[in-house]
Short mmCIF file of C-alpha atoms and ligand atoms in Angstrom, two decimals:
data_model
loop_
_atom_site.label_atom_id
_atom_site.label_comp_id
_atom_site.label_asym_id
_atom_site.label_seq_id
_atom_site.Cartn_x
_atom_site.Cartn_y
_atom_site.Cartn_z
CA UNK E 1 -0.03 -0.15 0.00
CA UNK E 2 1.49 3.54 -0.78
CA UNK E 3 2.29 5.37 2.44
CA UNK E 4 -0.19 8.53 2.37
CA UNK E 5 1.34 12.10 2.27
CA UNK E 6 0.75 12.57 5.97
CA UNK E 7 2.52 9.19 6.74
CA UNK E 8 5.74 10.58 4.68
CA UNK E 9 5.43 13.97 6.74
CA UNK E 10 5.85 12.08 9.94
CA UNK E 11 8.55 9.74 8.83
CA UNK E 12 10.74 12.97 7.75
CA UNK E 13 10.01 14.72 11.14
CA UNK E 14 8.46 17.72 9.19
CA UNK E 15 5.08 17.25 11.12
CA UNK E 16 4.96 15.66 14.53
CA UNK E 17 2.26 13.05 15.63
CA UNK E 18 0.49 13.93 18.86
CA UNK E 19 -2.62 11.25 18.62
CA UNK E 20 -4.98 13.94 17.61
CA UNK E 21 -6.02 14.23 13.96
CA UNK E 22 -5.22 17.79 12.87
CA UNK E 23 -3.07 18.45 15.74
CA UNK E 24 0.69 18.41 14.87
CA UNK E 25 4.38 19.56 16.20
CA UNK E 26 6.36 20.87 13.39
CA UNK E 27 10.05 20.14 12.88
CA UNK E 28 12.63 22.68 12.35
CA UNK E 29 12.76 22.43 8.55
CA UNK E 30 8.90 23.04 8.39
CA UNK E 31 9.39 26.17 10.39
CA UNK E 32 11.94 27.21 8.33
CA UNK E 33 9.79 27.09 5.08
CA UNK E 34 7.03 29.06 7.06
CA UNK E 35 9.56 31.73 8.39
CA UNK E 36 11.02 32.09 4.63
CA UNK E 37 7.67 32.37 3.00
CA UNK E 38 6.39 35.01 5.41
CA UNK E 39 9.62 37.01 4.63
CA UNK E 40 8.27 36.44 0.74
CA UNK E 41 5.07 38.04 2.06
CA UNK E 42 6.80 40.83 3.77
CA UNK E 43 8.90 41.54 0.51
CA UNK E 44 5.59 41.95 -1.42
CA UNK E 45 3.30 43.76 1.36
CA UNK E 46 6.01 45.60 3.38
CA UNK E 47 6.04 49.02 1.44
CA UNK E 48 2.42 48.99 2.43
CA UNK E 49 2.87 50.58 5.48
CA UNK E 50 0.63 48.10 7.37
CA UNK E 51 0.47 48.19 11.18
CA UNK E 52 1.71 45.04 12.67
CA UNK E 53 -0.30 43.80 15.39
CA UNK E 54 0.00 40.25 16.83
CA UNK E 55 -2.87 38.64 19.30
CA UNK E 56 -2.24 35.42 20.99
CA UNK E 57 -4.47 32.61 19.92
CA UNK E 58 -7.20 33.32 22.09
CA UNK E 59 -9.55 36.07 22.22
CA UNK E 60 -12.34 38.02 24.45
CA UNK E 61 -15.26 35.88 24.73
CA UNK E 62 -17.41 38.88 24.76
CA UNK E 63 -16.07 40.02 21.58
CA UNK E 64 -16.20 36.58 19.99
CA UNK E 65 -20.14 36.33 21.23
CA UNK E 66 -20.78 39.76 19.54
CA UNK E 67 -18.81 38.60 15.93
CA UNK E 68 -21.86 36.11 15.39
CA UNK E 69 -19.40 33.37 14.90
CA UNK E 70 -21.93 31.01 16.80
CA UNK E 71 -24.62 31.80 14.60
CA UNK E 72 -22.57 31.04 11.33
CA UNK E 73 -20.25 28.45 12.41
CA UNK E 74 -20.61 26.60 15.82
CA UNK E 75 -19.42 23.42 14.54
CA UNK E 76 -16.01 24.83 14.06
CA UNK E 77 -15.94 26.96 17.38
CA UNK E 78 -13.55 26.03 20.19
CA UNK E 79 -14.15 27.45 23.84
CA UNK E 80 -11.61 27.63 26.71
CA UNK E 81 -12.91 26.18 29.79
CA UNK E 82 -11.43 25.55 33.38
CA UNK E 83 -11.66 23.98 36.70
CA UNK E 84 -13.54 27.01 39.06
CA UNK E 85 -14.33 24.80 42.00
CA UNK E 86 -13.58 24.69 45.87
CA UNK E 87 -11.18 21.81 47.66
CA UNK E 88 -14.84 19.61 47.72
CA UNK E 89 -15.10 19.98 44.03
CA UNK E 90 -11.45 18.66 43.49
CA UNK E 91 -11.93 15.92 45.57
CA UNK E 92 -15.16 14.85 43.25
CA UNK E 93 -13.27 15.93 40.26
CA UNK E 94 -10.14 13.32 41.04
CA UNK E 95 -12.77 10.84 41.85
CA UNK E 96 -14.33 11.10 38.48
CA UNK E 97 -11.09 11.04 36.67
CA UNK E 98 -9.86 8.06 38.49
CA UNK E 99 -13.00 6.09 37.49
CA UNK E 100 -12.41 7.11 33.69
CA UNK E 101 -15.74 8.97 33.83
CA UNK E 102 -16.26 12.32 32.15
CA UNK E 103 -14.75 14.97 34.32
CA UNK E 104 -15.12 18.02 31.92
CA UNK E 105 -18.79 18.37 32.28
CA UNK E 106 -18.05 20.61 35.42
CA UNK E 107 -15.47 22.64 33.83
CA UNK E 108 -16.77 26.37 33.37
CA UNK E 109 -16.36 28.64 30.58
CA UNK E 110 -13.35 31.34 30.85
CA UNK E 111 -13.42 34.82 29.16
CA UNK E 112 -11.31 33.46 26.27
CA UNK E 113 -12.11 31.30 23.36
CA UNK E 114 -9.95 30.09 20.77
CA UNK E 115 -9.25 32.52 17.76
CA UNK E 116 -11.26 31.14 14.79
CA UNK E 117 -9.58 33.75 12.07
CA UNK E 118 -6.52 35.94 12.75
CA UNK E 119 -8.89 39.31 12.09
CA UNK E 120 -11.55 38.54 14.48
CA UNK E 121 -9.99 40.54 17.47
CA UNK E 122 -9.06 43.36 15.10
CA UNK E 123 -12.21 44.79 14.60
CA UNK E 124 -13.04 45.61 18.36
CA UNK E 125 -9.69 46.93 18.94
CA UNK E 126 -10.00 49.11 16.13
CA UNK E 127 -13.10 50.38 16.72
CA UNK E 128 -12.05 51.63 20.43
CA UNK E 129 -9.44 53.93 19.08
CA UNK E 130 -12.37 56.07 17.46
CA UNK E 131 -12.72 57.24 13.95
CA UNK E 132 -9.98 55.75 11.45
CA UNK E 133 -7.54 58.11 10.14
CA UNK E 134 -7.89 59.69 6.77
CA UNK E 135 -7.26 57.24 4.04
CA UNK E 136 -8.76 54.29 6.43
CA UNK E 137 -6.40 51.83 7.84
CA UNK E 138 -4.39 48.71 7.03
CA UNK E 139 -3.31 46.15 9.46
CA UNK E 140 -0.89 42.93 9.24
CA UNK E 141 -1.74 39.97 11.70
CA UNK E 142 -0.64 36.54 12.13
CA UNK E 143 -2.40 34.07 14.60
CA UNK E 144 -2.68 30.59 15.30
CA UNK E 145 -6.48 29.69 14.67
CA UNK E 146 -8.40 27.06 15.78
CA UNK E 147 -11.08 25.22 13.97
CA UNK E 148 -12.74 21.97 15.43
CA UNK E 149 -12.38 20.07 11.81
CA UNK E 150 -10.25 17.12 12.78
CA UNK E 151 -9.08 15.20 9.57
CA UNK E 152 -6.59 13.00 8.36
CA UNK E 153 -5.70 15.29 5.28
CA UNK E 154 -2.55 17.30 6.62
CA UNK E 155 -3.81 20.62 5.04
CA UNK E 156 -6.81 20.70 7.42
CA UNK E 157 -5.47 21.11 10.86
CA UNK E 158 -7.15 22.16 14.09
CA UNK E 159 -4.54 24.59 14.76
CA UNK E 160 -2.95 26.40 12.09
CA UNK E 161 -1.44 29.88 11.41
CA UNK E 162 -2.99 32.30 9.51
CA UNK E 163 -0.90 35.52 8.14
CA UNK E 164 -3.60 38.33 7.24
CA UNK E 165 -3.52 41.65 5.92
CA UNK E 166 -7.15 43.82 6.83
CA UNK E 167 -8.22 46.93 4.92
CA UNK E 168 -10.57 49.21 6.15
CA UNK E 169 -11.69 52.30 4.18
CA UNK E 170 -14.18 53.01 1.40
CA UNK E 171 -15.79 50.69 -0.68
CA UNK E 172 -12.88 51.46 -3.75
CA UNK E 173 -10.09 51.22 -1.15
CA UNK E 174 -11.09 47.94 0.00
CA UNK E 175 -11.89 46.25 -3.01
CA UNK E 176 -8.81 47.73 -4.53
CA UNK E 177 -6.68 46.12 -1.69
CA UNK E 178 -8.21 42.64 -2.49
CA UNK E 179 -7.50 42.82 -6.06
CA UNK E 180 -4.08 44.11 -5.51
CA UNK E 181 -3.46 41.03 -3.18
CA UNK E 182 -4.97 38.36 -5.62
CA UNK E 183 -2.62 39.70 -8.20
CA UNK E 184 0.22 39.52 -5.58
CA UNK E 185 -0.80 36.14 -4.36
CA UNK E 186 -0.54 34.50 -8.23
CA UNK E 187 2.59 36.27 -8.52
CA UNK E 188 4.19 34.74 -5.49
CA UNK E 189 3.17 31.23 -6.04
CA UNK E 190 4.73 31.84 -9.46
CA UNK E 191 7.92 32.75 -7.81
CA UNK E 192 7.94 29.59 -5.39
CA UNK E 193 7.11 27.08 -8.31
CA UNK E 194 3.38 26.26 -7.21
CA UNK E 195 0.76 26.07 -10.19
CA UNK E 196 -2.44 28.22 -8.79
CA UNK E 197 -6.15 28.66 -9.78
CA UNK E 198 -8.40 31.41 -8.33
CA UNK E 199 -12.16 30.72 -7.76
CA UNK E 200 -15.26 32.12 -6.16
CA UNK E 201 -15.75 30.27 -2.72
CA UNK E 202 -18.10 30.45 0.28
CA UNK E 203 -17.60 29.80 3.86
CA UNK E 204 -19.11 26.64 5.43
CA UNK E 205 -22.09 28.51 7.21
CA UNK E 206 -23.88 26.02 9.28
CA UNK E 207 -27.37 24.44 8.52
CA UNK E 208 -30.08 25.02 6.39
CA UNK E 209 -30.31 28.78 6.71
CA UNK E 210 -26.23 28.60 6.07
CA UNK E 211 -26.90 27.25 2.59
CA UNK E 212 -28.56 30.60 1.64
CA UNK E 213 -25.96 32.79 3.09
CA UNK E 214 -23.18 30.58 1.12
CA UNK E 215 -25.16 31.09 -1.99
CA UNK E 216 -25.31 34.85 -1.48
CA UNK E 217 -21.70 35.04 -0.47
CA UNK E 218 -21.19 33.59 -3.94
CA UNK E 219 -23.83 35.19 -6.10
CA UNK E 220 -21.96 38.47 -4.96
CA UNK E 221 -18.45 37.46 -5.42
CA UNK E 222 -17.69 38.24 -1.55
CA UNK E 223 -14.82 35.64 -1.31
CA UNK E 224 -12.46 34.34 -3.61
CA UNK E 225 -9.61 31.33 -2.81
CA UNK E 226 -6.48 30.93 -4.50
CA UNK E 227 -6.37 27.07 -4.87
CA UNK E 228 -3.22 24.62 -5.13
CA UNK E 229 -3.50 21.04 -5.55
CA UNK E 230 -1.81 19.34 -2.34
CA UNK E 231 -3.52 16.20 -1.57
CA UNK E 232 -5.84 15.91 -4.57
CA UNK E 233 -5.75 17.29 -7.87
CA UNK E 234 -9.37 17.24 -8.47
CA UNK E 235 -10.15 19.21 -5.49
CA UNK E 236 -7.16 21.44 -5.08
CA UNK E 237 -6.76 23.22 -1.46
CA UNK E 238 -7.37 26.64 -0.33
CA UNK E 239 -4.10 28.40 0.40
CA UNK E 240 -5.15 31.94 0.39
CA UNK E 241 -8.44 33.51 0.62
CA UNK E 242 -9.78 37.01 -0.19
CA UNK E 243 -12.51 38.32 1.70
CA UNK E 244 -14.75 41.60 1.17
CA UNK E 245 -17.15 42.16 4.10
CA UNK E 246 -18.95 45.05 2.65
CA UNK E 247 -19.78 47.51 5.51
CA UNK E 248 -20.83 44.03 7.56
CA UNK E 249 -18.24 44.59 10.11
CA UNK E 250 -18.12 48.23 9.91
CA UNK E 251 -21.83 48.38 10.88
CA UNK E 252 -21.38 45.53 13.71
CA UNK E 253 -18.20 47.00 15.27
CA UNK E 254 -18.85 50.57 14.90
CA UNK E 255 -15.92 50.98 12.69
CA UNK E 256 -16.02 54.74 11.11
CA UNK E 257 -14.12 56.41 8.66
CA UNK E 258 -12.81 60.20 9.23
CA UNK E 259 -15.87 61.65 8.00
CA UNK E 260 -18.06 59.37 10.39
CA UNK E 261 -19.31 57.40 7.48
CA UNK E 262 -19.46 53.47 7.98
CA UNK E 263 -16.25 51.60 6.76
CA UNK E 264 -16.10 49.02 4.40
CA UNK E 265 -13.82 46.21 5.12
CA UNK E 266 -11.86 43.67 3.44
CA UNK E 267 -9.27 40.72 4.54
CA UNK E 268 -6.66 38.63 2.82
CA UNK E 269 -5.46 35.31 4.63
CA UNK E 270 -2.40 33.28 3.72
CA UNK E 271 -2.63 29.58 5.38
CA UNK E 272 0.95 29.06 6.39
CA UNK E 273 0.75 25.59 6.89
CA UNK E 274 -1.21 24.93 3.49
CA UNK E 275 1.51 26.89 1.66
CA UNK E 276 4.32 24.81 3.09
CA UNK E 277 2.67 21.61 2.77
CA UNK E 278 1.93 22.70 -1.13
CA UNK E 279 5.87 23.05 -1.41
CA UNK E 280 6.76 20.09 0.28
CA UNK E 281 4.45 18.27 -1.96
CA UNK E 282 5.39 20.02 -5.39
CA UNK E 283 9.31 20.07 -4.56
CA UNK E 284 9.89 16.97 -2.56
CA UNK E 285 10.56 16.74 1.33
CA UNK E 286 14.08 17.76 1.27
CA UNK E 287 14.55 21.65 0.59
CA UNK E 288 18.03 20.97 -0.33
CA UNK E 289 16.69 19.49 -3.43
CA UNK E 290 13.90 22.15 -4.33
CA UNK E 291 14.74 23.87 -7.62
CA UNK E 292 17.28 26.69 -7.30
CA UNK E 293 14.57 29.57 -8.51
CA UNK E 294 12.36 28.31 -5.49
CA UNK E 295 15.15 28.33 -3.00
CA UNK E 296 16.41 31.67 -4.22
CA UNK E 297 12.76 33.14 -3.88
CA UNK E 298 12.53 32.03 -0.31
CA UNK E 299 16.21 32.55 0.87
CA UNK E 300 17.75 34.68 -1.19
P1 LIG L 401 -11.51 25.69 3.49
O1 LIG L 401 -12.40 25.85 2.68
O2 LIG L 401 -10.53 24.68 2.82
O3 LIG L 401 -12.08 25.14 4.76
P2 LIG L 401 -11.67 28.05 4.66
O4 LIG L 401 -12.56 28.72 3.39
O5 LIG L 401 -12.16 27.66 5.84
O6 LIG L 401 -11.01 26.91 3.72
P3 LIG L 401 -11.01 30.61 5.41
O7 LIG L 401 -11.98 30.64 6.31
O8 LIG L 401 -10.94 31.67 4.30
O9 LIG L 401 -10.56 29.26 5.00
O10 LIG L 401 -9.07 30.85 6.11
C1 LIG L 401 -8.32 31.62 5.63
C2 LIG L 401 -7.22 30.40 5.09
O11 LIG L 401 -6.73 29.67 6.22
C3 LIG L 401 -7.46 29.41 3.93
O12 LIG L 401 -7.53 30.04 2.85
C4 LIG L 401 -6.82 28.26 4.39
O13 LIG L 401 -5.16 28.54 3.97
C5 LIG L 401 -6.37 28.68 5.84
N1 LIG L 401 -7.08 27.37 6.76
C6 LIG L 401 -8.26 27.62 6.64
N2 LIG L 401 -8.96 26.50 7.68
C7 LIG L 401 -7.78 25.62 7.61
C8 LIG L 401 -7.45 24.48 8.21
N3 LIG L 401 -8.43 23.59 8.67
N4 LIG L 401 -6.06 23.88 8.20
C9 LIG L 401 -5.04 24.66 7.86
N5 LIG L 401 -5.19 25.81 6.96
C10 LIG L 401 -6.43 26.37 7.03
ZN1 LIG L 402 -10.09 37.76 8.08
MG1 LIG L 403 -13.05 25.81 6.50
#
């Protein structure tokens, strides 16, 4: 039987098994590729003057609740719960664990939920500052993100990194920003020798009502993806996404332009693990053997 791509990633030490599908350690050579690709992103986007902000992989639960994530994607969310009891409760907790019973039911929700996409903590943060400056805003983010979608496809992980640029401004500002990054995305992948395709897409909105939201998103061309074949040639993997939120986040969070009108927003996300996996899939597991042009684009 042919070994799967995931098996070969484990054997080479690029990814490290944890016993949970979609939860992996990363070897040093895997991280070198991600670091190099992030420098390539900096090279393409660095002159735009984005404000760099790094949030930890957890966000304020109140902001998460207000974001509407549970309305659209309840199946993907991850909340952080903790033991909040007294000594007596602790005794029953240990008894429960010793008996191999479910000890998690008594855990209480904390003020933190796992970040579902790198840009989620940004909108309330920027809104608190007051009106945007003239010309709007541009932000550079990177965060580990959690999505409860266990899979044995190495390109679908539960904890993975998303690098994002977010633009806030007029409709013209943010749609131009999105187009610029679609062009740059194609150009960047060409530099590192990866075949790409850009296609309209939709988010996995939950349930029957979600079908309508997904259709609407597609019909209005609100989401595009840059696709690269990794584990399948017939359904290539989304390695970047380009999202136009219209004024939905501006209205929800009270993001206003300098003149007080509601801001439009757009975000562009790089799936860093997916891009690294695409590189290993197309050029081999040994980076020393990658084509010279690819090595030059990544390591100079
Ligand atoms: P998919 O359709 O494959 O589930 P998505 O539409 O949910 O992807 P986005 O929500 O747009 O993806 O997230 C931005 C980027 O993060 C994606 O383009 C992708 O590169 C990456 N990404 C999303 N989900 C995962 C995951 N489970 N594992 C690794 N990377 C991911
Ligand atoms: Zn985003
Ligand atoms: Mg998804």
